[in-house]
Short mmCIF file of C-alpha atoms and ligand atoms in Angstrom, two decimals:
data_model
loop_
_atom_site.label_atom_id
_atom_site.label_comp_id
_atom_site.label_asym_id
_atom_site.label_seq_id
_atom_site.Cartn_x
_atom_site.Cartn_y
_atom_site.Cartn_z
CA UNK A 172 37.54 -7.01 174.96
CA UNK A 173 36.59 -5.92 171.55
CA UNK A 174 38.04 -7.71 168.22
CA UNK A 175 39.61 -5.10 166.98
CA UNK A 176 41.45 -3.89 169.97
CA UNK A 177 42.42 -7.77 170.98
CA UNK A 178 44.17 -7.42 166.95
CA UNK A 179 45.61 -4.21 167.95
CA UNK A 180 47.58 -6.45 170.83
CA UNK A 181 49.29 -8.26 167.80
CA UNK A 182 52.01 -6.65 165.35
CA UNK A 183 49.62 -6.49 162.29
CA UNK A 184 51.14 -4.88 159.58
CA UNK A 185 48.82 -1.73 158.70
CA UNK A 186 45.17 -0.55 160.10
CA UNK A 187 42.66 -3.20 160.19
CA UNK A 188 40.03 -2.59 157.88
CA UNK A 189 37.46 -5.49 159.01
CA UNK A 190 36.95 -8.77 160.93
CA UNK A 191 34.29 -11.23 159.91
CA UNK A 192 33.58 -14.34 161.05
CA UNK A 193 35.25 -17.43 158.75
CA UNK A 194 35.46 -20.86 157.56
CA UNK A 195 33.83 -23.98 159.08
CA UNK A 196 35.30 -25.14 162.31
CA UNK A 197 33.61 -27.24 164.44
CA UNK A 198 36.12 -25.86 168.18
CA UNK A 199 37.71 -22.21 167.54
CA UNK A 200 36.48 -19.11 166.68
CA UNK A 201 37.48 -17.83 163.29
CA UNK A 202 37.90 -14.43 161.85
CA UNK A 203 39.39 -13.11 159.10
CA UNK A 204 41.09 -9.80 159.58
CA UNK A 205 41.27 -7.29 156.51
CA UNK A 206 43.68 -4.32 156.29
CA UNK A 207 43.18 -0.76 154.55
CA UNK A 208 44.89 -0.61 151.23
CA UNK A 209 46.81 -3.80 151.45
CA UNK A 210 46.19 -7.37 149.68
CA UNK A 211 47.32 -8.40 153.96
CA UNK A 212 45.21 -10.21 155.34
CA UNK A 213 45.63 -12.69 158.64
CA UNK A 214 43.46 -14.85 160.61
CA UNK A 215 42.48 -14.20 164.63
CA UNK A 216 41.58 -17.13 166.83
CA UNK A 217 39.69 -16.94 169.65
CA UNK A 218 40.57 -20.47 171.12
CA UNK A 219 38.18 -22.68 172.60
CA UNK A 220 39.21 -22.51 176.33
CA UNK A 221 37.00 -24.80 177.63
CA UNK A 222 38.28 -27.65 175.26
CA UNK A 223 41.62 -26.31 175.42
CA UNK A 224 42.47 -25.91 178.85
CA UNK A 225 46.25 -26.34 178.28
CA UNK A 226 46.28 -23.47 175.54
CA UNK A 227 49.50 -22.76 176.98
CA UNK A 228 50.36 -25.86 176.33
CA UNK A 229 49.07 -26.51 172.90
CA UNK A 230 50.52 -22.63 172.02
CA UNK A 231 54.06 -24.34 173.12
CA UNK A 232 53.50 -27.03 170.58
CA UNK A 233 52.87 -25.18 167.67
CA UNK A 234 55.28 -22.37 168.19
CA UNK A 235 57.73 -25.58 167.73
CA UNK A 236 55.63 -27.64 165.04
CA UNK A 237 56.07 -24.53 162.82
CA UNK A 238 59.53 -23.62 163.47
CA UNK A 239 60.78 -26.98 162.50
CA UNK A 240 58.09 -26.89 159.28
CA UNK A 241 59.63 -23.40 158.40
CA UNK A 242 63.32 -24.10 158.64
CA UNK A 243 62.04 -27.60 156.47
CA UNK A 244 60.00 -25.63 153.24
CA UNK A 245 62.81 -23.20 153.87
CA UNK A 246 65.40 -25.97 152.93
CA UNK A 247 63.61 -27.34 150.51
CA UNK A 248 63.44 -24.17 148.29
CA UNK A 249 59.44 -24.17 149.42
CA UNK A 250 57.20 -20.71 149.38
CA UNK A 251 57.25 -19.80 153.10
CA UNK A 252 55.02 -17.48 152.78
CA UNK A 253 52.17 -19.98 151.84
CA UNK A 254 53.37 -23.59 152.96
CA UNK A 255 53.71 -23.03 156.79
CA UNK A 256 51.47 -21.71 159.17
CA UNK A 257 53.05 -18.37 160.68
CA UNK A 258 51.67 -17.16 163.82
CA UNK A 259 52.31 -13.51 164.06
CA UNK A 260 53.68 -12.42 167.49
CA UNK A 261 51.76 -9.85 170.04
CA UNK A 262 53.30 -6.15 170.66
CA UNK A 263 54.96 -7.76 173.95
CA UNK A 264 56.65 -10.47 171.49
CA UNK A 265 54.56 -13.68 172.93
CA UNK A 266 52.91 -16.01 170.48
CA UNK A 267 49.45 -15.55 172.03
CA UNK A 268 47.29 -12.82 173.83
CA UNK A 269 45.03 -13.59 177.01
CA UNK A 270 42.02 -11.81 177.89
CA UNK A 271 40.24 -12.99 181.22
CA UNK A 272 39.48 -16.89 179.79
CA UNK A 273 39.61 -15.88 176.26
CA UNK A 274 43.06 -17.15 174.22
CA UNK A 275 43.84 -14.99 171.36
CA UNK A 276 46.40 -15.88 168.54
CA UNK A 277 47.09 -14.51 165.13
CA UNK A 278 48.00 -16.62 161.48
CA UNK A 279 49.28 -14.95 158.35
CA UNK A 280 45.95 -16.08 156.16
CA UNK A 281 47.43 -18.01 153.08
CA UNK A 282 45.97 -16.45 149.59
CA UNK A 283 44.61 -18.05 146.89
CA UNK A 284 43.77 -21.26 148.03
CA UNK A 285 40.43 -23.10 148.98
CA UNK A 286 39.31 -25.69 151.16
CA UNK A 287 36.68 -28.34 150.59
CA UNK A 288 33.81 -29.31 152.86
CA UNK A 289 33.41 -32.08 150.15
CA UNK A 290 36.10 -33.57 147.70
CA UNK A 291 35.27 -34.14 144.22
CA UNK A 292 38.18 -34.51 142.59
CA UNK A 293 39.94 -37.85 142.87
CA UNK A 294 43.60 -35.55 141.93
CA UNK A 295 43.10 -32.94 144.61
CA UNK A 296 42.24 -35.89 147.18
CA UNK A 297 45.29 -37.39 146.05
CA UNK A 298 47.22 -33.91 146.52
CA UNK A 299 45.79 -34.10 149.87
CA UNK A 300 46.77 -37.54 150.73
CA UNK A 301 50.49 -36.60 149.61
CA UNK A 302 50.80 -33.50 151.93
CA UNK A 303 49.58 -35.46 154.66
CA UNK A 304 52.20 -38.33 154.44
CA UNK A 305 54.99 -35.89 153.96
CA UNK A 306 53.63 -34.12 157.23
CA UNK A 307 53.98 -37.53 159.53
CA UNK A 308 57.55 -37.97 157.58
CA UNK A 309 58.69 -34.86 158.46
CA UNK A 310 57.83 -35.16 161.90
CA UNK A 311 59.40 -38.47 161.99
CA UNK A 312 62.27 -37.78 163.51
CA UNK A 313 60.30 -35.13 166.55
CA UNK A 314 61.25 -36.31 169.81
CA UNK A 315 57.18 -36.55 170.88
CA UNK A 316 58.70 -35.95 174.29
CA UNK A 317 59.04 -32.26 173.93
CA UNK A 318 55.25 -31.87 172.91
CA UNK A 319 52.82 -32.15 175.78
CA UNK A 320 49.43 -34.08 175.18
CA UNK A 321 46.84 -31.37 174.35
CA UNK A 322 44.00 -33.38 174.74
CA UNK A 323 44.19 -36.69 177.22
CA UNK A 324 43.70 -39.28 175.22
CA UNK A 325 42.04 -37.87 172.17
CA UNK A 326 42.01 -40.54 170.05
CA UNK A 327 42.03 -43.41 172.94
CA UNK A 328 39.17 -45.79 171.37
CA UNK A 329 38.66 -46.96 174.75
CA UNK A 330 38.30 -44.61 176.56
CA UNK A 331 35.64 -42.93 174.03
CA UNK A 332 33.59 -45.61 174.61
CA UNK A 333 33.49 -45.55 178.35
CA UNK A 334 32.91 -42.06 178.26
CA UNK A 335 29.83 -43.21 175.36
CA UNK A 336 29.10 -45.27 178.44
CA UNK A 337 28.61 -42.75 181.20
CA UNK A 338 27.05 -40.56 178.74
CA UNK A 339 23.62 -43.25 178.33
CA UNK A 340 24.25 -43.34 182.14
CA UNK A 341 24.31 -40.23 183.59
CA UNK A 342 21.48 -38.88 180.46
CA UNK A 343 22.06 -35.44 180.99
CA UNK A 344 19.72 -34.52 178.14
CA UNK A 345 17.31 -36.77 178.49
CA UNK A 346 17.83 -38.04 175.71
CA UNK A 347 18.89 -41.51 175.84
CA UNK A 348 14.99 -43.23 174.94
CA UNK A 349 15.66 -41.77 171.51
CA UNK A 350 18.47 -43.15 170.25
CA UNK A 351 18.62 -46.72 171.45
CA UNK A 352 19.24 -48.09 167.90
CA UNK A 353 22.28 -45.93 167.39
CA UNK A 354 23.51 -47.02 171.05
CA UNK A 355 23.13 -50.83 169.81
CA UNK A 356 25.17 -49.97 166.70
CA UNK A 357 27.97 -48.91 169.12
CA UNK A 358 27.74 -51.77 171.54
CA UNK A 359 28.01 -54.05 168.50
CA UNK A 360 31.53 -52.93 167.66
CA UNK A 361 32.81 -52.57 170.48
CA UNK A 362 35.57 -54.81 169.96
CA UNK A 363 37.21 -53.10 167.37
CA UNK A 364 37.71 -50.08 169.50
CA UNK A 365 40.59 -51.64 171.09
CA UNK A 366 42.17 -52.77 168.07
CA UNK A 367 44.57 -49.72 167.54
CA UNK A 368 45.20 -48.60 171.19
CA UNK A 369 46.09 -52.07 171.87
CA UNK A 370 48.49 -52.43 168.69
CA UNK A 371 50.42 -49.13 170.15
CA UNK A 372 50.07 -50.25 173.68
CA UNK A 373 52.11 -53.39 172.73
CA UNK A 374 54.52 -51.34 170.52
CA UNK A 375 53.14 -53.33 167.49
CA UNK A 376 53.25 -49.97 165.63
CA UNK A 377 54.92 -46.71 166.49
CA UNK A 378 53.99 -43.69 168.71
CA UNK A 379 54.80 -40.96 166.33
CA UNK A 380 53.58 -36.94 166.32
CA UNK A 381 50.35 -36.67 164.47
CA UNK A 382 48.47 -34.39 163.45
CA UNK A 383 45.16 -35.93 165.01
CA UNK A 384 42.40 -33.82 162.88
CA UNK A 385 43.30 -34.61 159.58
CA UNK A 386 39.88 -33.69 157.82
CA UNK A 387 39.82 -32.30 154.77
CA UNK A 388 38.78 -28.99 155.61
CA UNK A 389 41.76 -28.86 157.55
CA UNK A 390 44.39 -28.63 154.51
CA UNK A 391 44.50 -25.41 151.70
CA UNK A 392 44.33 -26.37 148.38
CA UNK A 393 46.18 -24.17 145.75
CA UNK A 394 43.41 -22.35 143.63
CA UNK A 395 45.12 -22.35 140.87
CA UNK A 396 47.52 -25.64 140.94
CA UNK A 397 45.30 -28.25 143.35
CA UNK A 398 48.34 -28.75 145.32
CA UNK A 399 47.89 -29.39 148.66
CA UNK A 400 49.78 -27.03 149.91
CA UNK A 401 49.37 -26.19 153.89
CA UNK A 402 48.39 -28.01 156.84
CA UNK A 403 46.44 -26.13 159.24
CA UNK A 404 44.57 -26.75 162.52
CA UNK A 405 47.06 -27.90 164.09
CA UNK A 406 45.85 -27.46 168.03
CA UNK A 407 46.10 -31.24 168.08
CA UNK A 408 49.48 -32.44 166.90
CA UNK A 409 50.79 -34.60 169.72
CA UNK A 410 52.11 -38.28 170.53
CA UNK A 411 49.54 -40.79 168.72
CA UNK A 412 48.99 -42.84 165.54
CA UNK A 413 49.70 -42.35 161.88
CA UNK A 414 46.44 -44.60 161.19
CA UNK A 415 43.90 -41.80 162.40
CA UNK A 416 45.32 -39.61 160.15
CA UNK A 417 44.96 -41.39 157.37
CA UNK A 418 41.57 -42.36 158.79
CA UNK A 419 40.49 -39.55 159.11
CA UNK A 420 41.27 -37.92 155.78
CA UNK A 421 39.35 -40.97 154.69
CA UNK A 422 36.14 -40.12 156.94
CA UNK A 423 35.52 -36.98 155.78
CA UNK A 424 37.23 -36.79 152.21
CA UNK A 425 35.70 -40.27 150.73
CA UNK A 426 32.19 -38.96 152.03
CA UNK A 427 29.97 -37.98 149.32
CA UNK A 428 27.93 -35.67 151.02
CA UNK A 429 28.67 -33.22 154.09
CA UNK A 430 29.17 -34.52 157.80
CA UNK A 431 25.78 -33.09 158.87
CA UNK A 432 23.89 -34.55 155.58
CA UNK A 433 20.20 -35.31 156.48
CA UNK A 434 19.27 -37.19 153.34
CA UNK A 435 21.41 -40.58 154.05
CA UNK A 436 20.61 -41.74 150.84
CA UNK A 437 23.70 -39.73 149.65
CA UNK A 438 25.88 -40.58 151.90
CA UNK A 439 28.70 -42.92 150.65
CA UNK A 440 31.92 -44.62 151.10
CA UNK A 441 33.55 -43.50 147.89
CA UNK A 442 36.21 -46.47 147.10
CA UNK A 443 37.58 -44.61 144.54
CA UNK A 444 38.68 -41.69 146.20
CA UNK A 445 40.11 -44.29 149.10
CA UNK A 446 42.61 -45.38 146.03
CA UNK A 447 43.49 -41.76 145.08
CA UNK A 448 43.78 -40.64 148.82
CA UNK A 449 45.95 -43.98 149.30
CA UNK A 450 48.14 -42.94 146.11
CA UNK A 451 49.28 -39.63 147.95
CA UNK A 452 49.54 -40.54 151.17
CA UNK A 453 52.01 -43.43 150.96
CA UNK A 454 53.94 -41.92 148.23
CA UNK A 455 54.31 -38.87 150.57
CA UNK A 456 55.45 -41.01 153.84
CA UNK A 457 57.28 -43.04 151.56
CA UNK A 458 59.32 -45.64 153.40
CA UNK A 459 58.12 -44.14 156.74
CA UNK A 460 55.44 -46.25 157.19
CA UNK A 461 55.63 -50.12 158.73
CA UNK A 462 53.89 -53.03 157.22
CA UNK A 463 51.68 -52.98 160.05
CA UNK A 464 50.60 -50.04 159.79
CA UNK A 465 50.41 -50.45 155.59
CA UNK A 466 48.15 -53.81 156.90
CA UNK A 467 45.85 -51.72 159.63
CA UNK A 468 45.40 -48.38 156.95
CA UNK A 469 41.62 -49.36 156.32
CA UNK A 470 41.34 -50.09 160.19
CA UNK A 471 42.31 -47.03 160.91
CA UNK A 472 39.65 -45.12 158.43
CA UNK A 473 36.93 -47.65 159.85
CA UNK A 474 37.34 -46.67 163.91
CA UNK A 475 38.36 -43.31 163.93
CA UNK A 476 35.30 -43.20 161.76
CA UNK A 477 32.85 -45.25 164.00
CA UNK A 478 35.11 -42.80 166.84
CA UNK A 479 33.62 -39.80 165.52
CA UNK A 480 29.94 -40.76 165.60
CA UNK A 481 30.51 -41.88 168.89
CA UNK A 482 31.84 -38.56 170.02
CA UNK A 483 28.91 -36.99 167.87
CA UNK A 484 26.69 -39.30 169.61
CA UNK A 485 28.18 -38.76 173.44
CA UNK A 486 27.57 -35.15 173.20
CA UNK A 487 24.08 -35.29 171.91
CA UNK A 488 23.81 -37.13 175.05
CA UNK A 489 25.53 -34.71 177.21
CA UNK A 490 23.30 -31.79 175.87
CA UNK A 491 25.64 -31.01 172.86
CA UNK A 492 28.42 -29.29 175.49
CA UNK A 493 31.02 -30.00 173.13
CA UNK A 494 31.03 -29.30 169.28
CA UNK A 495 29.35 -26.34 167.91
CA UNK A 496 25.54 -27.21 167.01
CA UNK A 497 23.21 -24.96 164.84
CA UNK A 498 20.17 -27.15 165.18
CA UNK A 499 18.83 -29.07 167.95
CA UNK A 500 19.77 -32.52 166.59
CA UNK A 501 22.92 -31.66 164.82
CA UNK A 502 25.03 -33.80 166.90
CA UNK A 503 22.46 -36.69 165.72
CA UNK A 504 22.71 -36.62 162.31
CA UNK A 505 26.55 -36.00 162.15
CA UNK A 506 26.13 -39.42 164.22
CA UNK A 507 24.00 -40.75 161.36
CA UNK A 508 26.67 -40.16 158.38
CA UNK A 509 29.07 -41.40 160.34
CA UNK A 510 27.31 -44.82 160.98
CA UNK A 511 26.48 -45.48 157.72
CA UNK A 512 30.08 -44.58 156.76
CA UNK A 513 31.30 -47.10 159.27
CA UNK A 514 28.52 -49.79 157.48
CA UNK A 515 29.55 -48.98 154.15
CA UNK A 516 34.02 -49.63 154.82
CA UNK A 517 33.19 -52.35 156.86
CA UNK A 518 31.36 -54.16 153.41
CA UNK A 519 34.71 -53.04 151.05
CA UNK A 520 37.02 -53.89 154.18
CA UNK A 521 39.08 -56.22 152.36
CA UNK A 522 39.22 -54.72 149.11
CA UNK A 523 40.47 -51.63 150.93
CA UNK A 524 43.45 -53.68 152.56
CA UNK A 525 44.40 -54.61 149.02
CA UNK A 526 43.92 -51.59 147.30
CA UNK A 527 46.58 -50.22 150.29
CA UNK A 528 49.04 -53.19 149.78
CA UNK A 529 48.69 -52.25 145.78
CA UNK A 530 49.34 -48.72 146.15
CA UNK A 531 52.56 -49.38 147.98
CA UNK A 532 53.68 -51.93 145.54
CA UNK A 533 53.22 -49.33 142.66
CA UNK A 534 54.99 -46.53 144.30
P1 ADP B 149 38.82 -24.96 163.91
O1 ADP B 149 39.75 -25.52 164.94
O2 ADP B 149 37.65 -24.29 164.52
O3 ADP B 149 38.44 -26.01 162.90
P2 ADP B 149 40.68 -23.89 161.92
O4 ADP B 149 42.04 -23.53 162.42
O5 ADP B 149 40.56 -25.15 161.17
O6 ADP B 149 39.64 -23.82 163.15
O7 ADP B 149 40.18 -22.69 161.00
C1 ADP B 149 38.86 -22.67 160.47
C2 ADP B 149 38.89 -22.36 158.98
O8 ADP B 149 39.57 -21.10 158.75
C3 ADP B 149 39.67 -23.37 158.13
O9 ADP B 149 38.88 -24.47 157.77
C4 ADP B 149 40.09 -22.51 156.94
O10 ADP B 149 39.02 -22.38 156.02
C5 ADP B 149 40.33 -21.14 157.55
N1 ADP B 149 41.76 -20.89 157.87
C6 ADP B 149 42.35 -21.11 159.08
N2 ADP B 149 43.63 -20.71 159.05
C7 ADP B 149 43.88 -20.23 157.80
C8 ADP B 149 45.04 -19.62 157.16
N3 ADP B 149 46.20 -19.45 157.79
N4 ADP B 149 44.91 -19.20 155.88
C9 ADP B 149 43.72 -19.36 155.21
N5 ADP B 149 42.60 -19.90 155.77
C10 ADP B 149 42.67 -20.32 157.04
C1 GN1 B 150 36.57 -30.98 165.24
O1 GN1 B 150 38.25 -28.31 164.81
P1 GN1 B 150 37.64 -29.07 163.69
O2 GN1 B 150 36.30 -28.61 163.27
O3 GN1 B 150 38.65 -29.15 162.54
C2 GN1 B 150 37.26 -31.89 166.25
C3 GN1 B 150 37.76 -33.15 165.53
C4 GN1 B 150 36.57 -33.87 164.89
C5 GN1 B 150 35.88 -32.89 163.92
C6 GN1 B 150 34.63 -33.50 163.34
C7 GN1 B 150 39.71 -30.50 168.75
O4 GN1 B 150 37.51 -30.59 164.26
O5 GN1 B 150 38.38 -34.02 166.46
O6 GN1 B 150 37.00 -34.99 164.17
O7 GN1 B 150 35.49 -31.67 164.63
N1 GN1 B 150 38.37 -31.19 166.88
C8 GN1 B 150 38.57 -31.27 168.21
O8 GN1 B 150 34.19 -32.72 162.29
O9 GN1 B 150 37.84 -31.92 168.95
MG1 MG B 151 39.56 -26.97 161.48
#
């Protein structure tokens, strides 16, 4: 079916006037949807089906995610309009529309704001790090029971790596011969991939909803205020860790370059914008957060980083099946910044456990 009779299935307020393609998303397909004579404007997804098998599923999570977030801004004398994500409902009242395999939804598409690729302002990183603890607070208190787990084991360490594993195994692309150094990087750390599944496993720190795509292209920033001021993407909230999260603000906001930099001689671990980022976020989980999981914050940035280049790294393997590619060794060189993310925190590992333990004593 055609775009613009899949947004006629949806109660759009007004004619459409256009739908172009938008933003930067590595899964779903964006557009933004323009209306004739109106400042309106929403956002269609077409989800990605194959990666989101469950879309019923992960449709049932959100519809609750954002009732609880609206009745919470409501409450707190927020701007609905522009600090929740509002899905608007089809002409038969149901929160998505299916097509054959294609999963359609529709967001009100928040004004005036922006979103980085990369952060260069230490206050707007801290902005971001403040929404994002307030998110995990606010969930605090969701029974994870009643949200089903989109993705089996997304963020299970582990079980990345064995799937790494089978990847140089099975060599589906033939590409294995290639990339034997950045295999050897991987196999060199894998210890540390156990660290946080294991802490969870025995209850050392909590199972709490997350959020579990926390990069910074994933939060608007006010245009004119550099307020964080909504979470979006949120396909992936389900039962895991507060410590990707964080991390994972961390991998792609302290970054000084893109993801998919070539030139690695520009990619680096800003420490600074760790400390502004650190700021935010424990100011906004306030007393949420254990002192285990204060203790494992710069753990957390250092796998789900190293996590990421894996997964970059698997599906280069696999014949880049997986994320969207626009060059035939995209996957590769997202790979690359990640790895020499992972070398650079792993040098400033201990001054990043302090500069957590300081930020929470100065809150
Ligand atoms: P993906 O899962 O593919 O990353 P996202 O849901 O993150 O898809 O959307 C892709 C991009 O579209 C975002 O990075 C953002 O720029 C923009 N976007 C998504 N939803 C909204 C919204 N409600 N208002 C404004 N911009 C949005
Ligand atoms: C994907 O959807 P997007 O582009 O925000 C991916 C994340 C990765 C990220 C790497 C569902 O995020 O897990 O960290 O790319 N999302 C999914 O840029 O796999
Ligand atoms: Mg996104």
């Amino acid at each position: 079916m055609k775009k613009y009779d899949v947004a006629k299935q949806f109660q759009l307020v007004g004619e459409v006037d256009s739908i172009t393609p938008y933003g930067e998303g590595h899964i779903n397909d964006t557009f933004l949807v323009t209306i004739k004579d109106s400042s309106m404007k929403y956002v269609l997804q077409r989800l990605n089906t194959r990666i989101f098998a469950n879309y019923q599923g992960l449709m049932d999570n959100i519809q609750k995610v954002t009732a609880v977030m609206y009745d919470i801004v409501k409450s707190q004398g927020g701007d609905v309009e522009r600090e929740c994500m509002r899905l608007i409902p089809t002409v038969d009242g149901k929160a998505y529309y299916v097509d054959g395999n294609d999963c359609w939804r529709v967001y009100v598409f928040v004004k005036d704001t922006v979103v980085y690729q990369v952060i260069d302002s230490p206050e707007v990183f801290e902005n971001t790090g403040e929404a994002f603890g307030k998110f995990i607070a606010t969930l605090d208190g969701f029974d994870a029971n009643t949200l089903c787990e989109v993705i089996p084991n997304f963020h299970n360490t582990v079980d990345r790596y064995k799937k790494f594993l089978t990847a140089i195994e099975q060599n589906k692309s033939g590409r294995v011969d290639k990339v034997q150094k950045e295999i050897d990087f991987v196999n060199a750390r894998a210890d540390k991939l156990s660290l946080i599944v294991d802490a969870l496993e025995s209850k050392q720190i909590p199972l709490r909803v997350t959020h579990n795509d926390t990069k910074i292209n994933n939060v608007l920033i006010d245009k004119a205020t550099g307020k964080a001021i909504c979470i979006i993407d949120l396909d992936t909230i389900m039962p895991g860790s507060l410590l990707y999260d964080f991390g994972d603000s961390i991998r792609s906001g302290c970054n000084t370059a893109l993801e998919d930099e070539k030139d690695l001689s520009i990619v680096n671990f800003d420490i600074n914008l760790y400390e502004a980022y650190c700021k935010g976020f424990l100011r906004g989980i306030g007393d949420k957060i254990t002192d285990k999981e204060l203790d494992m914050l710069h753990l957390g940035a250092i796998i789900i980083t190293l996590e990421c280049g894996i997964r970059f790294l698997t599906d280069y393997l696999d014949g880049d099946v997986y994320f969207k590619t626009q060059y035939a060794d995209h996957n590769l060189v997202r790979c690359h910044t990640q790895f020499k993310l992972v070398e650079e925190m792993e040098s400033v590992s201990k001054q990043m456990l302090e500069i957590a333990r300081k930020c929470k004593n100065n809150i």
